[in-house]
Amino acid sequence: MTDRARALTLQQVDFAYPGEAPILQDASLSLAQGDFHCLVGRSGCGKTTLLKIAAGLLRPTAGCVRIGDTILDGPSRQIGFVFQTPSLLDWRSVLDNVLLPISLHRSVTATDRARAMDLLALVGIDAHAQRYPCQMSGGQQSRVSLARALVTEPPFLLMDEPFAAVDAITREDLQNDLLRLTRAQGTTVLFVTHDIAEAVYLASHVSVMQSGRITRSLAIDVPERASGDSRYHPQAIRQCEEIKAALAPALGTVTP
């Protein structure tokens, strides 16, 4: 797949449910191959709606989404999606949950199982492959969800506040797991969060969203994230303040 074919673009996207006020207005976003792009905004500003449109789960009322030169008109196997809650199947083992995207389309092979086990090892839970979701902590379930989204090696990964429900220490571990896995695969990521520090730590680019519009985009320039030390680097702190200032003018009624 060429670099151009691995670009994900939203062009002047509008969205509204029939008879209701607009949720998105003229929202445009472009992700190049290998980008880690975070979308930051207050609750109700339209972040999740934009993410679902980017995934082909909702159709825009105006504008379009493209993968390369192809208009996206529905869900695509090129796109992995991680929801805010892990959404695991309680009656399937951890390993079978990871393999679900494959088993929905064809028979699972030994190679598939080996790939799934490798991913579970990379997130540190391969020893729990035969357990069930109810036997796992929230952080462990989030790791299963991440492995499941990556098992088919999709070029694009879209994530909707996936670490919001876990404690701060586990969240930092999950962030590092995510960076390691997506860098290894060259995955292009669009990640929704309301946590500015999380966005600056993870992202190569951050876009600020207010009242259904993308009002600012900026490149993130902090030291290599070889350790958690970069979270507290002066440049990271400055960029957090810059994003916070960009969010400050948000006024008016938010959209659910």
mmCIF file of C-alpha atoms in Angstrom:
data_model
loop_
_atom_site.group_PDB
_atom_site.id
_atom_site.type_symbol
_atom_site.label_atom_id
_atom_site.label_comp_id
_atom_site.label_asym_id
_atom_site.label_seq_id
_atom_site.Cartn_x
_atom_site.Cartn_y
_atom_site.Cartn_z
ATOM 1 C CA MET A 1 0.000 0.000 0.000
ATOM 2 C CA THR A 2 1.468 3.386 -1.012
ATOM 3 C CA ASP A 3 1.874 6.336 1.365
ATOM 4 C CA ARG A 4 -0.976 8.121 -0.432
ATOM 5 C CA ALA A 5 -3.252 5.106 -0.100
ATOM 6 C CA ARG A 6 -2.578 5.085 3.632
ATOM 7 C CA ALA A 7 -3.820 8.656 4.121
ATOM 8 C CA LEU A 8 -7.133 9.170 5.940
ATOM 9 C CA THR A 9 -8.906 12.415 5.144
ATOM 10 C CA LEU A 10 -12.132 14.011 6.341
ATOM 11 C CA GLN A 11 -13.236 16.790 4.000
ATOM 12 C CA GLN A 12 -15.673 19.492 5.153
ATOM 13 C CA VAL A 13 -17.788 17.042 7.110
ATOM 14 C CA ASP A 14 -21.203 18.046 8.481
ATOM 15 C CA PHE A 15 -23.471 15.826 10.530
ATOM 16 C CA ALA A 16 -26.921 16.234 12.056
ATOM 17 C CA TYR A 17 -29.681 13.840 12.992
ATOM 18 C CA PRO A 18 -32.968 14.604 11.172
ATOM 19 C CA GLY A 19 -34.732 17.595 12.665
ATOM 20 C CA GLU A 20 -31.934 18.312 15.160
ATOM 21 C CA ALA A 21 -29.195 20.918 15.463
ATOM 22 C CA PRO A 22 -25.876 20.201 13.706
ATOM 23 C CA ILE A 23 -23.358 18.127 15.662
ATOM 24 C CA LEU A 24 -20.498 18.650 13.180
ATOM 25 C CA GLN A 25 -19.934 21.632 10.912
ATOM 26 C CA ASP A 26 -17.273 21.871 8.192
ATOM 27 C CA ALA A 27 -14.880 19.535 10.038
ATOM 28 C CA SER A 28 -11.730 18.697 8.080
ATOM 29 C CA LEU A 29 -8.831 16.508 9.158
ATOM 30 C CA SER A 30 -5.977 14.757 7.371
ATOM 31 C CA LEU A 31 -3.802 11.939 8.728
ATOM 32 C CA ALA A 32 -0.675 10.875 6.868
ATOM 33 C CA GLN A 33 0.841 7.411 7.128
ATOM 34 C CA GLY A 34 2.149 6.739 10.623
ATOM 35 C CA ASP A 35 0.565 9.820 12.220
ATOM 36 C CA PHE A 36 -0.682 9.589 15.773
ATOM 37 C CA HIS A 37 -3.376 12.256 15.811
ATOM 38 C CA CYS A 38 -5.292 13.152 18.975
ATOM 39 C CA LEU A 39 -8.631 14.941 18.926
ATOM 40 C CA VAL A 40 -9.181 16.977 22.095
ATOM 41 C CA GLY A 41 -12.284 18.797 23.247
ATOM 42 C CA ARG A 42 -14.810 19.243 26.000
ATOM 43 C CA SER A 43 -17.472 16.609 26.553
ATOM 44 C CA GLY A 44 -20.254 16.922 23.989
ATOM 45 C CA CYS A 45 -18.290 18.828 21.344
ATOM 46 C CA GLY A 46 -18.753 16.092 18.716
ATOM 47 C CA LYS A 47 -15.489 14.125 19.044
ATOM 48 C CA THR A 48 -17.092 10.677 19.161
ATOM 49 C CA THR A 49 -19.426 11.509 16.275
ATOM 50 C CA LEU A 50 -16.458 12.573 14.157
ATOM 51 C CA LEU A 51 -14.608 9.369 15.056
ATOM 52 C CA LYS A 52 -17.593 7.210 14.063
ATOM 53 C CA ILE A 53 -17.820 9.015 10.731
ATOM 54 C CA ALA A 54 -14.087 8.461 10.170
ATOM 55 C CA ALA A 55 -14.679 4.747 10.843
ATOM 56 C CA GLY A 56 -17.601 4.521 8.420
ATOM 57 C CA LEU A 57 -20.038 3.800 11.262
ATOM 58 C CA LEU A 58 -22.024 6.972 10.504
ATOM 59 C CA ARG A 59 -22.491 8.738 7.179
ATOM 60 C CA PRO A 60 -21.909 12.501 7.050
ATOM 61 C CA THR A 61 -24.777 14.703 5.938
ATOM 62 C CA ALA A 62 -22.248 16.693 3.895
ATOM 63 C CA GLY A 63 -18.605 16.234 2.981
ATOM 64 C CA CYS A 64 -16.809 12.900 2.786
ATOM 65 C CA VAL A 65 -14.168 10.602 4.242
ATOM 66 C CA ARG A 66 -11.418 9.198 2.021
ATOM 67 C CA ILE A 67 -8.834 6.472 2.379
ATOM 68 C CA GLY A 68 -6.352 7.546 -0.253
ATOM 69 C CA ASP A 69 -8.522 8.426 -3.261
ATOM 70 C CA THR A 70 -11.396 6.126 -2.293
ATOM 71 C CA ILE A 71 -14.498 7.514 -0.589
ATOM 72 C CA LEU A 72 -15.407 5.565 2.543
ATOM 73 C CA ASP A 73 -19.108 4.651 2.459
ATOM 74 C CA GLY A 74 -19.261 2.133 5.310
ATOM 75 C CA PRO A 75 -17.139 0.131 7.764
ATOM 76 C CA SER A 76 -13.794 -0.973 6.335
ATOM 77 C CA ARG A 77 -11.497 -3.839 7.268
ATOM 78 C CA GLN A 78 -8.657 -1.338 6.884
ATOM 79 C CA ILE A 79 -9.855 0.377 10.069
ATOM 80 C CA GLY A 80 -9.646 -0.997 13.595
ATOM 81 C CA PHE A 81 -11.845 0.599 16.268
ATOM 82 C CA VAL A 82 -11.436 0.634 20.051
ATOM 83 C CA PHE A 83 -14.484 1.781 22.009
ATOM 84 C CA GLN A 84 -14.517 3.607 25.343
ATOM 85 C CA THR A 85 -15.384 0.337 27.087
ATOM 86 C CA PRO A 86 -13.617 -2.894 26.048
ATOM 87 C CA SER A 87 -16.876 -4.560 24.840
ATOM 88 C CA LEU A 88 -15.525 -8.092 25.180
ATOM 89 C CA LEU A 89 -17.701 -11.192 24.778
ATOM 90 C CA ASP A 90 -18.077 -12.744 28.230
ATOM 91 C CA TRP A 91 -18.545 -16.282 26.897
ATOM 92 C CA ARG A 92 -15.323 -16.241 24.861
ATOM 93 C CA SER A 93 -11.825 -16.676 26.239
ATOM 94 C CA VAL A 94 -9.321 -13.832 26.050
ATOM 95 C CA LEU A 95 -7.640 -15.492 23.068
ATOM 96 C CA ASP A 96 -10.938 -16.020 21.256
ATOM 97 C CA ASN A 97 -11.925 -12.400 21.889
ATOM 98 C CA VAL A 98 -8.696 -11.257 20.242
ATOM 99 C CA LEU A 99 -9.352 -13.566 17.283
ATOM 100 C CA LEU A 100 -12.960 -12.390 16.851
ATOM 101 C CA PRO A 101 -12.329 -9.992 13.918
ATOM 102 C CA ILE A 102 -10.774 -12.875 11.997
ATOM 103 C CA SER A 103 -13.334 -15.529 12.934
ATOM 104 C CA LEU A 104 -16.183 -13.310 11.707
ATOM 105 C CA HIS A 105 -14.806 -13.538 8.160
ATOM 106 C CA ARG A 106 -13.029 -16.897 7.873
ATOM 107 C CA SER A 107 -11.662 -19.875 9.748
ATOM 108 C CA VAL A 108 -8.907 -19.111 12.243
ATOM 109 C CA THR A 109 -5.525 -20.629 11.363
ATOM 110 C CA ALA A 110 -2.546 -21.613 13.480
ATOM 111 C CA THR A 111 -0.782 -18.519 12.144
ATOM 112 C CA ASP A 112 -3.657 -16.350 13.374
ATOM 113 C CA ARG A 113 -3.454 -17.916 16.832
ATOM 114 C CA ALA A 114 0.288 -17.350 16.955
ATOM 115 C CA ARG A 115 -0.205 -13.708 15.948
ATOM 116 C CA ALA A 116 -2.852 -13.223 18.648
ATOM 117 C CA MET A 117 -0.600 -14.787 21.278
ATOM 118 C CA ASP A 118 2.265 -12.518 20.198
ATOM 119 C CA LEU A 119 0.046 -9.468 20.692
ATOM 120 C CA LEU A 120 -1.088 -10.696 24.104
ATOM 121 C CA ALA A 121 2.566 -11.188 25.029
ATOM 122 C CA LEU A 122 3.400 -7.655 23.903
ATOM 123 C CA VAL A 123 0.748 -6.252 26.250
ATOM 124 C CA GLY A 124 1.800 -8.594 29.052
ATOM 125 C CA ILE A 125 -1.233 -10.867 29.390
ATOM 126 C CA ASP A 126 -0.384 -13.942 27.309
ATOM 127 C CA ALA A 127 -0.468 -16.030 30.503
ATOM 128 C CA HIS A 128 -4.196 -15.221 30.739
ATOM 129 C CA ALA A 129 -5.121 -16.260 27.184
ATOM 130 C CA GLN A 130 -7.571 -18.941 28.345
ATOM 131 C CA ARG A 131 -9.249 -16.819 31.000
ATOM 132 C CA TYR A 132 -12.580 -15.072 30.480
ATOM 133 C CA PRO A 133 -13.242 -11.314 30.610
ATOM 134 C CA CYS A 134 -14.984 -11.551 33.999
ATOM 135 C CA GLN A 135 -11.701 -12.860 35.435
ATOM 136 C CA MET A 136 -9.728 -9.842 34.205
ATOM 137 C CA SER A 137 -9.244 -6.363 35.662
ATOM 138 C CA GLY A 138 -10.329 -3.257 33.776
ATOM 139 C CA GLY A 139 -6.769 -2.577 32.639
ATOM 140 C CA GLN A 140 -6.332 -6.154 31.442
ATOM 141 C CA GLN A 141 -9.597 -5.958 29.505
ATOM 142 C CA SER A 142 -8.345 -2.771 27.838
ATOM 143 C CA ARG A 143 -5.211 -4.641 26.769
ATOM 144 C CA VAL A 144 -7.353 -7.421 25.282
ATOM 145 C CA SER A 145 -9.374 -4.810 23.376
ATOM 146 C CA LEU A 146 -6.190 -3.246 22.000
ATOM 147 C CA ALA A 147 -4.815 -6.621 20.884
ATOM 148 C CA ARG A 148 -8.151 -7.442 19.226
ATOM 149 C CA ALA A 149 -8.121 -4.185 17.264
ATOM 150 C CA LEU A 150 -4.606 -4.861 15.965
ATOM 151 C CA VAL A 151 -4.816 -8.595 15.232
ATOM 152 C CA THR A 152 -5.747 -8.047 11.572
ATOM 153 C CA GLU A 153 -2.949 -5.450 11.203
ATOM 154 C CA PRO A 154 -5.255 -2.643 10.024
ATOM 155 C CA PRO A 155 -3.483 0.404 8.560
ATOM 156 C CA PHE A 156 -5.735 2.677 10.651
ATOM 157 C CA LEU A 157 -6.714 2.504 14.313
ATOM 158 C CA LEU A 158 -9.464 4.744 15.731
ATOM 159 C CA MET A 159 -9.838 4.965 19.515
ATOM 160 C CA ASP A 160 -12.567 6.609 21.595
ATOM 161 C CA GLU A 161 -11.175 7.507 25.050
ATOM 162 C CA PRO A 162 -10.139 3.868 25.568
ATOM 163 C CA PHE A 163 -8.258 4.428 28.832
ATOM 164 C CA ALA A 164 -10.702 6.787 30.551
ATOM 165 C CA ALA A 165 -12.007 4.208 33.033
ATOM 166 C CA VAL A 166 -8.687 2.911 34.402
ATOM 167 C CA ASP A 167 -6.488 4.282 37.184
ATOM 168 C CA ALA A 168 -3.666 6.724 36.416
ATOM 169 C CA ILE A 169 -0.814 4.213 36.749
ATOM 170 C CA THR A 170 -2.521 1.646 34.526
ATOM 171 C CA ARG A 171 -3.346 4.384 32.020
ATOM 172 C CA GLU A 172 0.320 5.312 31.667
ATOM 173 C CA ASP A 173 1.230 1.654 31.119
ATOM 174 C CA LEU A 174 -1.492 1.317 28.476
ATOM 175 C CA GLN A 175 -0.313 4.466 26.720
ATOM 176 C CA ASN A 176 3.193 3.021 26.474
ATOM 177 C CA ASP A 177 1.817 -0.313 25.212
ATOM 178 C CA LEU A 178 -0.164 1.542 22.558
ATOM 179 C CA LEU A 179 2.819 3.572 21.358
ATOM 180 C CA ARG A 180 5.028 0.495 21.176
ATOM 181 C CA LEU A 181 2.499 -1.597 19.243
ATOM 182 C CA THR A 182 1.413 1.054 16.755
ATOM 183 C CA ARG A 183 4.984 2.102 16.023
ATOM 184 C CA ALA A 184 5.986 -1.510 15.425
ATOM 185 C CA GLN A 185 3.147 -1.927 12.900
ATOM 186 C CA GLY A 186 3.345 1.563 11.369
ATOM 187 C CA THR A 187 -0.313 2.094 12.284
ATOM 188 C CA THR A 188 -1.968 5.461 11.686
ATOM 189 C CA VAL A 189 -3.981 6.407 14.792
ATOM 190 C CA LEU A 190 -6.855 8.810 15.462
ATOM 191 C CA PHE A 191 -7.352 8.968 19.232
ATOM 192 C CA VAL A 192 -10.139 10.865 20.999
ATOM 193 C CA THR A 193 -9.490 12.157 24.513
ATOM 194 C CA HIS A 194 -10.449 14.993 26.830
ATOM 195 C CA ASP A 195 -7.119 14.592 28.682
ATOM 196 C CA ILE A 196 -4.692 17.206 27.341
ATOM 197 C CA ALA A 197 -1.605 15.638 28.947
ATOM 198 C CA GLU A 198 -2.488 12.261 27.419
ATOM 199 C CA ALA A 199 -2.813 13.864 23.987
ATOM 200 C CA VAL A 200 0.552 15.609 24.201
ATOM 201 C CA TYR A 201 2.302 12.450 25.397
ATOM 202 C CA LEU A 202 0.848 10.215 22.678
ATOM 203 C CA ALA A 203 0.434 12.390 19.634
ATOM 204 C CA SER A 204 2.457 13.667 16.729
ATOM 205 C CA HIS A 205 -0.433 16.073 16.044
ATOM 206 C CA VAL A 206 -3.344 17.398 18.119
ATOM 207 C CA SER A 207 -6.558 18.985 16.856
ATOM 208 C CA VAL A 208 -8.800 21.035 19.120
ATOM 209 C CA MET A 209 -12.548 20.635 18.679
ATOM 210 C CA GLN A 210 -15.215 23.080 19.848
ATOM 211 C CA SER A 211 -18.961 22.983 19.188
ATOM 212 C CA GLY A 212 -18.682 20.618 16.242
ATOM 213 C CA ARG A 213 -15.774 22.393 14.551
ATOM 214 C CA ILE A 214 -12.037 21.776 14.474
ATOM 215 C CA THR A 215 -10.711 25.150 15.536
ATOM 216 C CA ARG A 216 -6.987 24.495 15.745
ATOM 217 C CA SER A 217 -4.402 21.866 14.824
ATOM 218 C CA LEU A 218 -0.803 21.791 15.972
ATOM 219 C CA ALA A 219 2.244 19.569 15.690
ATOM 220 C CA ILE A 220 3.565 18.145 18.953
ATOM 221 C CA ASP A 221 7.293 18.557 19.461
ATOM 222 C CA VAL A 222 8.506 16.861 22.633
ATOM 223 C CA PRO A 223 11.549 14.629 23.257
ATOM 224 C CA GLU A 224 11.416 11.011 22.143
ATOM 225 C CA ARG A 225 9.016 9.114 24.389
ATOM 226 C CA ALA A 226 11.578 6.513 25.454
ATOM 227 C CA SER A 227 10.382 6.869 29.025
ATOM 228 C CA GLY A 228 7.682 8.604 31.000
ATOM 229 C CA ASP A 229 10.108 11.470 31.680
ATOM 230 C CA SER A 230 8.902 13.301 28.567
ATOM 231 C CA ARG A 231 5.508 13.780 30.237
ATOM 232 C CA TYR A 232 7.125 16.400 32.475
ATOM 233 C CA HIS A 233 9.495 17.957 29.960
ATOM 234 C CA PRO A 234 9.130 21.770 29.799
ATOM 235 C CA GLN A 235 8.153 21.597 26.116
ATOM 236 C CA ALA A 236 5.374 19.099 26.887
ATOM 237 C CA ILE A 237 4.082 21.369 29.641
ATOM 238 C CA ARG A 238 4.159 24.378 27.292
ATOM 239 C CA GLN A 239 2.199 22.517 24.651
ATOM 240 C CA CYS A 240 -0.363 21.411 27.240
ATOM 241 C CA GLU A 241 -0.847 25.058 28.179
ATOM 242 C CA GLU A 242 -1.170 26.014 24.509
ATOM 243 C CA ILE A 243 -3.943 23.465 23.970
ATOM 244 C CA LYS A 244 -5.653 24.479 27.205
ATOM 245 C CA ALA A 245 -5.666 28.102 26.041
ATOM 246 C CA ALA A 246 -7.143 27.062 22.687
ATOM 247 C CA LEU A 247 -9.988 25.312 24.509
ATOM 248 C CA ALA A 248 -10.710 28.235 26.840
ATOM 249 C CA PRO A 249 -13.002 30.202 24.466
ATOM 250 C CA ALA A 250 -15.493 27.314 24.236
ATOM 251 C CA LEU A 251 -18.917 28.768 25.030
ATOM 252 C CA GLY A 252 -22.549 27.870 24.482
ATOM 253 C CA THR A 253 -24.590 24.708 24.750
ATOM 254 C CA VAL A 254 -22.738 21.457 24.170
ATOM 255 C CA THR A 255 -24.098 18.698 21.988
ATOM 256 C CA PRO A 256 -24.701 15.278 23.589
#
